[in-house]
mmCIF file of C-alpha atoms in Angstrom:
data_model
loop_
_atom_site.group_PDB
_atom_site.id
_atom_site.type_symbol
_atom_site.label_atom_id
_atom_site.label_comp_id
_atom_site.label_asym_id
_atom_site.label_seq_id
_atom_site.Cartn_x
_atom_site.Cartn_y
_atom_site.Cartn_z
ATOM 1 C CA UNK A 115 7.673 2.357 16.753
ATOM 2 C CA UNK A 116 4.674 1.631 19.064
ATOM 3 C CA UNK A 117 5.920 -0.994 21.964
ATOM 4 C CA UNK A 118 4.433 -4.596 21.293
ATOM 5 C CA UNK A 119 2.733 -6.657 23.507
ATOM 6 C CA UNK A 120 4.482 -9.489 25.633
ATOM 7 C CA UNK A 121 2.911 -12.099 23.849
ATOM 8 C CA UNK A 122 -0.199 -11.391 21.558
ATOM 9 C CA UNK A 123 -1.239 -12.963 18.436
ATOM 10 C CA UNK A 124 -4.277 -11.282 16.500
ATOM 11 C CA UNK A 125 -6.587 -13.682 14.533
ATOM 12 C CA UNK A 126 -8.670 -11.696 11.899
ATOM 13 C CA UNK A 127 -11.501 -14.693 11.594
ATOM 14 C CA UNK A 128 -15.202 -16.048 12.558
ATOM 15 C CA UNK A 129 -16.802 -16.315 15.906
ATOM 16 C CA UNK A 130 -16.729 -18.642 18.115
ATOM 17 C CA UNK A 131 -18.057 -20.004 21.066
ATOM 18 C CA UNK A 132 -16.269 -18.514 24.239
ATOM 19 C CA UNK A 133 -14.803 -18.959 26.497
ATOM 20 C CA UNK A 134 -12.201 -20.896 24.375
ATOM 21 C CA UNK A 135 -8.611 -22.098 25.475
ATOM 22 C CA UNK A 136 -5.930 -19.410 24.110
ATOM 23 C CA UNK A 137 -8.506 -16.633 23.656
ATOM 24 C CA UNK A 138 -7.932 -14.027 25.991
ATOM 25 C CA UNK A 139 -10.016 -10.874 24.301
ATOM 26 C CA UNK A 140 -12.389 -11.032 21.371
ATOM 27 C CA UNK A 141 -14.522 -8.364 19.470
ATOM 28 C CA UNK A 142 -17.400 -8.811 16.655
ATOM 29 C CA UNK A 143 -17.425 -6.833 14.016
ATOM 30 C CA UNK A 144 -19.127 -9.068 11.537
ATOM 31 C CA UNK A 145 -22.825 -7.912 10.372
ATOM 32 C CA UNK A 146 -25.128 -8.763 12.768
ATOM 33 C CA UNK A 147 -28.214 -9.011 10.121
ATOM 34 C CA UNK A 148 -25.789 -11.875 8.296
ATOM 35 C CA UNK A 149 -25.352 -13.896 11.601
ATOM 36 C CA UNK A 150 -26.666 -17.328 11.644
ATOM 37 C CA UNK A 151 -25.859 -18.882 15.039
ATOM 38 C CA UNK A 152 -27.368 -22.396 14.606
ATOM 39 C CA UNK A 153 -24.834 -22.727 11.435
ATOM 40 C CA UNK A 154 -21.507 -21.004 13.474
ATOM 41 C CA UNK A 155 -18.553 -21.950 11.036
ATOM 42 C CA UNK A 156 -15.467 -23.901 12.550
ATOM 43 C CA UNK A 157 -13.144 -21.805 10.311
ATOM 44 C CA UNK A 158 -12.319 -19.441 13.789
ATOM 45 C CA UNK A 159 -12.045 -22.234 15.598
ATOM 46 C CA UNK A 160 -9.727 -24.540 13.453
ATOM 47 C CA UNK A 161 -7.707 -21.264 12.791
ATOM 48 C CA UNK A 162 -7.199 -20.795 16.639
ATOM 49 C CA UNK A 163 -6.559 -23.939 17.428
ATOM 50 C CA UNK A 164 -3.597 -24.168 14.856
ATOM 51 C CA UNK A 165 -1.688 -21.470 16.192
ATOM 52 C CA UNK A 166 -2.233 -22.489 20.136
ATOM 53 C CA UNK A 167 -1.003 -26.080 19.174
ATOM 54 C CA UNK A 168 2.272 -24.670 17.721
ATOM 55 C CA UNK A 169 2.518 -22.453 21.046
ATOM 56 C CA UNK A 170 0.191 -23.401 23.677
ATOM 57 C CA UNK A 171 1.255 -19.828 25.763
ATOM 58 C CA UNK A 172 0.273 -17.668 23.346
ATOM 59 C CA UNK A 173 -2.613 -14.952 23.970
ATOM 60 C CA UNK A 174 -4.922 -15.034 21.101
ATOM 61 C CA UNK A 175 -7.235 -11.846 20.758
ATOM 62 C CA UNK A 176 -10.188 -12.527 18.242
ATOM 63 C CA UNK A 177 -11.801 -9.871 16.030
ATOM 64 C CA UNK A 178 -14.585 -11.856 14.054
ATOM 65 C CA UNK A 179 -15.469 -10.859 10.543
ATOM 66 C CA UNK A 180 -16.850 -13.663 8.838
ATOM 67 C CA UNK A 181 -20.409 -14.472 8.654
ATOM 68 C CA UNK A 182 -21.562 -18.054 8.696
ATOM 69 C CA UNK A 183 -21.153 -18.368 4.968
ATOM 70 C CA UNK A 184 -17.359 -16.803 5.701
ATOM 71 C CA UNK A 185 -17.849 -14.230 3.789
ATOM 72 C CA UNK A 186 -16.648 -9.893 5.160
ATOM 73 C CA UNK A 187 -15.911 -6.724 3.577
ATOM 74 C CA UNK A 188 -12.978 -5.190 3.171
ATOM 75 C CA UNK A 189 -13.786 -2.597 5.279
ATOM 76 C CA UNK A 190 -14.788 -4.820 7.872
ATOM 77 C CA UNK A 191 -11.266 -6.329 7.834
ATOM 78 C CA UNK A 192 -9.528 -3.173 8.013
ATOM 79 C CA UNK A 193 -11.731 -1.949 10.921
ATOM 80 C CA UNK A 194 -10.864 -5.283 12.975
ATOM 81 C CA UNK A 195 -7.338 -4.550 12.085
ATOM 82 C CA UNK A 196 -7.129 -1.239 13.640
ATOM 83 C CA UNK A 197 -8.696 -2.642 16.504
ATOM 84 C CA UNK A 198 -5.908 -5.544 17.200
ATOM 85 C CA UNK A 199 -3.380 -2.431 16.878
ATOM 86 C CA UNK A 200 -4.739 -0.941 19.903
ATOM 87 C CA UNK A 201 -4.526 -4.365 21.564
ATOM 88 C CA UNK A 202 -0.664 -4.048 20.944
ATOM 89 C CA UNK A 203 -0.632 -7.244 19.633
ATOM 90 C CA UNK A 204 2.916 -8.553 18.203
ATOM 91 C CA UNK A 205 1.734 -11.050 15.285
ATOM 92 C CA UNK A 206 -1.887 -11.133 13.257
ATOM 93 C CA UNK A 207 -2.943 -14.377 11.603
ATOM 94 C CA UNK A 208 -5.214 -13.403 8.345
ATOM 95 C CA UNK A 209 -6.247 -16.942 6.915
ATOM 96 C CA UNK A 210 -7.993 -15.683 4.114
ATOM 97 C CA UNK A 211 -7.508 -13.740 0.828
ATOM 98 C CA UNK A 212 -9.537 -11.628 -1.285
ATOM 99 C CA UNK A 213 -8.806 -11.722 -5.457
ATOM 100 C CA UNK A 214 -9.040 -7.646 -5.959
ATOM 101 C CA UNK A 215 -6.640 -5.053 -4.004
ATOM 102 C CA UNK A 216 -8.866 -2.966 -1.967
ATOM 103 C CA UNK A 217 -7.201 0.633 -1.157
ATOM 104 C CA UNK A 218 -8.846 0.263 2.717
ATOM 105 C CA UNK A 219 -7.510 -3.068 3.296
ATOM 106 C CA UNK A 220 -3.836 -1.963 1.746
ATOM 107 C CA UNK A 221 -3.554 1.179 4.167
ATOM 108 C CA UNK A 222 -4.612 -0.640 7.185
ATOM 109 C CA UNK A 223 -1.831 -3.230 6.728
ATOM 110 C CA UNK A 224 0.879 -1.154 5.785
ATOM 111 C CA UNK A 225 -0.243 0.876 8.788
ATOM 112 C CA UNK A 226 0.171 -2.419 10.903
ATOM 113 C CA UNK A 227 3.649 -3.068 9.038
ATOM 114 C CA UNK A 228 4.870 0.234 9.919
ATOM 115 C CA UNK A 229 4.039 -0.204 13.731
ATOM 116 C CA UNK A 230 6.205 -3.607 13.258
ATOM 117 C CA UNK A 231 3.893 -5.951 13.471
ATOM 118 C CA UNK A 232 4.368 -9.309 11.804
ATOM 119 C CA UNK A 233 1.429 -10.302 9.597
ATOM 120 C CA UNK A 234 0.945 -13.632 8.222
ATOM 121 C CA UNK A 235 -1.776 -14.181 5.427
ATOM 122 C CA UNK A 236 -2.988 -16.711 3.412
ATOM 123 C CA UNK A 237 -2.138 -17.902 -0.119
ATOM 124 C CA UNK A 238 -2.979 -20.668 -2.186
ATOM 125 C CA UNK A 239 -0.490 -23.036 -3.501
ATOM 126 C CA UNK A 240 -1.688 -22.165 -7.196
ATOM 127 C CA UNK A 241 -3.292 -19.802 -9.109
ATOM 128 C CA UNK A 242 -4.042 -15.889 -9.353
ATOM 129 C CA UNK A 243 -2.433 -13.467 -6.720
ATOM 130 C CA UNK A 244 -4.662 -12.838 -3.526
ATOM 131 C CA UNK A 245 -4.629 -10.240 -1.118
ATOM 132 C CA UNK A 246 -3.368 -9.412 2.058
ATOM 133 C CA UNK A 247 -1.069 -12.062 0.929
ATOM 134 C CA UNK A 248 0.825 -10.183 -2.072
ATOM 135 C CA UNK A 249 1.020 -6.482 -0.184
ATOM 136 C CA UNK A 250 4.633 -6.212 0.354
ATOM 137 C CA UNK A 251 6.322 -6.919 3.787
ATOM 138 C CA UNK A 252 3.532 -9.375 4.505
ATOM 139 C CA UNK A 253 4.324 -12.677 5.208
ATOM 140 C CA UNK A 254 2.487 -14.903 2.575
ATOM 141 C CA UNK A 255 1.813 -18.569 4.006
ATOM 142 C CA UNK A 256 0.006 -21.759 2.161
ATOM 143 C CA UNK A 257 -0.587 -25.456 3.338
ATOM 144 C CA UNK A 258 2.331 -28.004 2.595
ATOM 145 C CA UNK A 259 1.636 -31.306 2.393
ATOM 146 C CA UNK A 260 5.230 -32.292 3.215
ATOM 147 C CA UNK A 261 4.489 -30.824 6.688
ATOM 148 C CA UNK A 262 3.495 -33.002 9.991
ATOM 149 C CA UNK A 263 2.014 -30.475 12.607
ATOM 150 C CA UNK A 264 4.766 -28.700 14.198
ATOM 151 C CA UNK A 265 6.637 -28.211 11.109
ATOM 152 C CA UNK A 266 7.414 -25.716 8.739
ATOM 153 C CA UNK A 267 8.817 -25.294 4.794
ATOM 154 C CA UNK A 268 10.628 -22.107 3.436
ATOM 155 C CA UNK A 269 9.224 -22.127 -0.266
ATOM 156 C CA UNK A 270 10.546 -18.201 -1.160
ATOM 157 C CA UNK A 271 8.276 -18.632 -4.087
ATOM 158 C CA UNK A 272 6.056 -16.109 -5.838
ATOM 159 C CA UNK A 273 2.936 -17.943 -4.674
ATOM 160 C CA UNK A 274 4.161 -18.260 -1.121
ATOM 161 C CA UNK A 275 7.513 -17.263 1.651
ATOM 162 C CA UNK A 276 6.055 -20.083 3.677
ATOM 163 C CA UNK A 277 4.245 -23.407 4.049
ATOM 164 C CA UNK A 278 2.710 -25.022 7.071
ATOM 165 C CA UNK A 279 0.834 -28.076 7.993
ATOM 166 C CA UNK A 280 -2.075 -27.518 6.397
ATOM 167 C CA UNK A 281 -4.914 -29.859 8.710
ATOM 168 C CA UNK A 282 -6.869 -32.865 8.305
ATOM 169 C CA UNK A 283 -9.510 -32.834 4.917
ATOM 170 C CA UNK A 284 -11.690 -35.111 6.662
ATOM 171 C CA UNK A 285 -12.042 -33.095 9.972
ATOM 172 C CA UNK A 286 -13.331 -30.216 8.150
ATOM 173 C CA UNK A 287 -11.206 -26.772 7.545
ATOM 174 C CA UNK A 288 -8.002 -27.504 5.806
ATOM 175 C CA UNK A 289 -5.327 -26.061 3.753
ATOM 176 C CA UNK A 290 -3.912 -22.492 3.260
ATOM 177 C CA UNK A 291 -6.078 -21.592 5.525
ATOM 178 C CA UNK A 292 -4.741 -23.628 8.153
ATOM 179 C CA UNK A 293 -0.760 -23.840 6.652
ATOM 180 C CA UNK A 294 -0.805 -19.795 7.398
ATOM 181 C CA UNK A 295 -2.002 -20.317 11.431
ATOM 182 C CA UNK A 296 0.555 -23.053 11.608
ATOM 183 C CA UNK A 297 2.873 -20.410 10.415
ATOM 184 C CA UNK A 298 1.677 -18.343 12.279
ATOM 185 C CA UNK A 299 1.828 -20.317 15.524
ATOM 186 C CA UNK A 300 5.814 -20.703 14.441
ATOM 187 C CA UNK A 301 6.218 -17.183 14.650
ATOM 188 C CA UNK A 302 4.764 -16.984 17.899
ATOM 189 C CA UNK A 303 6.844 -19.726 19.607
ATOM 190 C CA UNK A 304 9.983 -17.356 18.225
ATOM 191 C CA UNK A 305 8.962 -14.549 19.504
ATOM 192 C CA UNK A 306 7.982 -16.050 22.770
ATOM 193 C CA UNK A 307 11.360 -16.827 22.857
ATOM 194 C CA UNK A 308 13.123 -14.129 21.498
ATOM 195 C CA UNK A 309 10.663 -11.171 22.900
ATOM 196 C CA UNK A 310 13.230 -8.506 21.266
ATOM 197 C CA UNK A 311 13.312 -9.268 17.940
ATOM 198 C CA UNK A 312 11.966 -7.030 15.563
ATOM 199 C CA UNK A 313 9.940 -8.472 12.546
ATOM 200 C CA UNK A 314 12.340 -9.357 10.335
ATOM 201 C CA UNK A 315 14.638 -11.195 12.706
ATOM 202 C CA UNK A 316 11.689 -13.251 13.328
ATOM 203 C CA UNK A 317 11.205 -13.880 9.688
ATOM 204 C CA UNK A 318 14.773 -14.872 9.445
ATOM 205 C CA UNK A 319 14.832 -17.439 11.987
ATOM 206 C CA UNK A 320 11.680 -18.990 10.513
ATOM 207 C CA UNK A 321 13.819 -19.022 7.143
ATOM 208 C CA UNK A 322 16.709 -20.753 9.604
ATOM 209 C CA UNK A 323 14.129 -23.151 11.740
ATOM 210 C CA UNK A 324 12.627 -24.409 8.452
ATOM 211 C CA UNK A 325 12.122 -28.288 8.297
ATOM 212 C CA UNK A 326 11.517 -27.943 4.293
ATOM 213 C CA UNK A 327 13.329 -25.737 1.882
ATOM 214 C CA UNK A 328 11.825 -25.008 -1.607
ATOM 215 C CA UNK A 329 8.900 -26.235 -2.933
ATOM 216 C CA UNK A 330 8.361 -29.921 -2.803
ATOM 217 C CA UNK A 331 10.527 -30.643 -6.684
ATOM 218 C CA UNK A 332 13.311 -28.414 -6.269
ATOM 219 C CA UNK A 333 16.011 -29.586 -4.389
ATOM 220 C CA UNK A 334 16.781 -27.725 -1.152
ATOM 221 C CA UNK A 335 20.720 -26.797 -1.504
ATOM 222 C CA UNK A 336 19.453 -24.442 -4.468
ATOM 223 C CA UNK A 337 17.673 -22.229 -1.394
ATOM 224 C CA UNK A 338 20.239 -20.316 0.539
ATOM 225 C CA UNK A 339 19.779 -19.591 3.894
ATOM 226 C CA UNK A 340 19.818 -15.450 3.831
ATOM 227 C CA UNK A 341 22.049 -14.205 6.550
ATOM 228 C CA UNK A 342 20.406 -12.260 9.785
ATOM 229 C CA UNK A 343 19.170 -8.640 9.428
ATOM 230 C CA UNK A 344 22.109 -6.493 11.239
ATOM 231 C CA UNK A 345 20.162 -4.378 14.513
#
């Protein structure tokens, strides 16, 4: 297993304006011929911010896919995730999913995954199966609206392992999007914490450190806490 970094959270995402607080490396591998820079979208930024709120000492590194309509290949995504692998980064934040399993995108995650790195994608509270989401060993995430910012619900459902405070409608990107960087940021604040833990312990202790169990009509004492991963 390749050694992590000391504290680095990858953010698969769109561009933004540097320098911004957090980001300490960022790389553009969006389409340049799709790139509208007077209509930048604040779905990067929004991301970022989530995760740096949860754990304001985190180093983010940026690989920007989206165009300003938010929209990447598959290919494009996989490419930006080889590159955060050479940044030895510990954690990488995908707030998006795609409806189709793409082969490309599959074997760059479970290459990530087999490396141990923790990797926390979006899914929406209802509705079809999205990917990087439902690829096994990656931590699926959604917006809860039981959540205040700094919290966190364990739903262990099939639509989602986790919810997180999923933003403010009204000032702009909200949602799974931002539930999975709130997540995300969680996992971070662990790890800062707790540098040796391996990526299930740090899954574990989310489970443990949940403010929410189940989703919002089930009643919490039918979700039992699952006991630590032995080292």
């Amino acid at each position: 297993m390749r050694a992590k970094s000391l504290h680095g959270v990858g953010v698969i995402d769109s561009a933004i304006a540097l320098p911004f607080p957090g980001v300490c490396r960022s790389k553009d591998f969006s389409n340049p011929l799709q790139q509208d820079t007077s209509h930048a979208p604040d779905h990067g930024r929004t991301i970022i911010e989530a995760i740096t709120n949860a754990d304001p000492t985190v180093d983010v590194y940026l690989a920007s896919v989206f165009n300003h309509r938010l929209r990447c290949t598959p290919a494009q995504v996989a490419t930006a995730m080889d590159w955060l692998i050479t940044q030895r980064v510990s954690i990488i934040n995908l707030s998006f999913g795609l409806g189709d399993d793409r082969e490309i995108l599959r074997t760059s995650c479970e290459r990530a995954l087999d490396l141990g790195i923790c990797l926390v994608a979006a899914s929406p509270a209802q509705g079809a199966a999205v990917y990087p989401a439902s690829y096994p060993g990656v931590i699926s995430a959604t917006g809860d609206a039981r959540c205040a910012a700094g919290e966190i619900s364990w739903l262990n459902t099939a639509q989602a392992d986790f919810g997180g405070y999923p933003g403010n409608p009204q000032e702009g990107v909200a949602g799974a999007s931002v539930g999975c960087a709130s997540v995300c940021g969680a996992l971070a604040r662990l790890s800062a914490s707790n540098p040796q833990w391996e990526a299930d312990e740090l899954r574990c202790a989310l489970v443990r450190s949940a403010d929410y169990r189940g989703p919002e009509k089930k009643s919490e004492q039918e979700f039992a806490v699952p006991p630590l991963p032995a080292r």
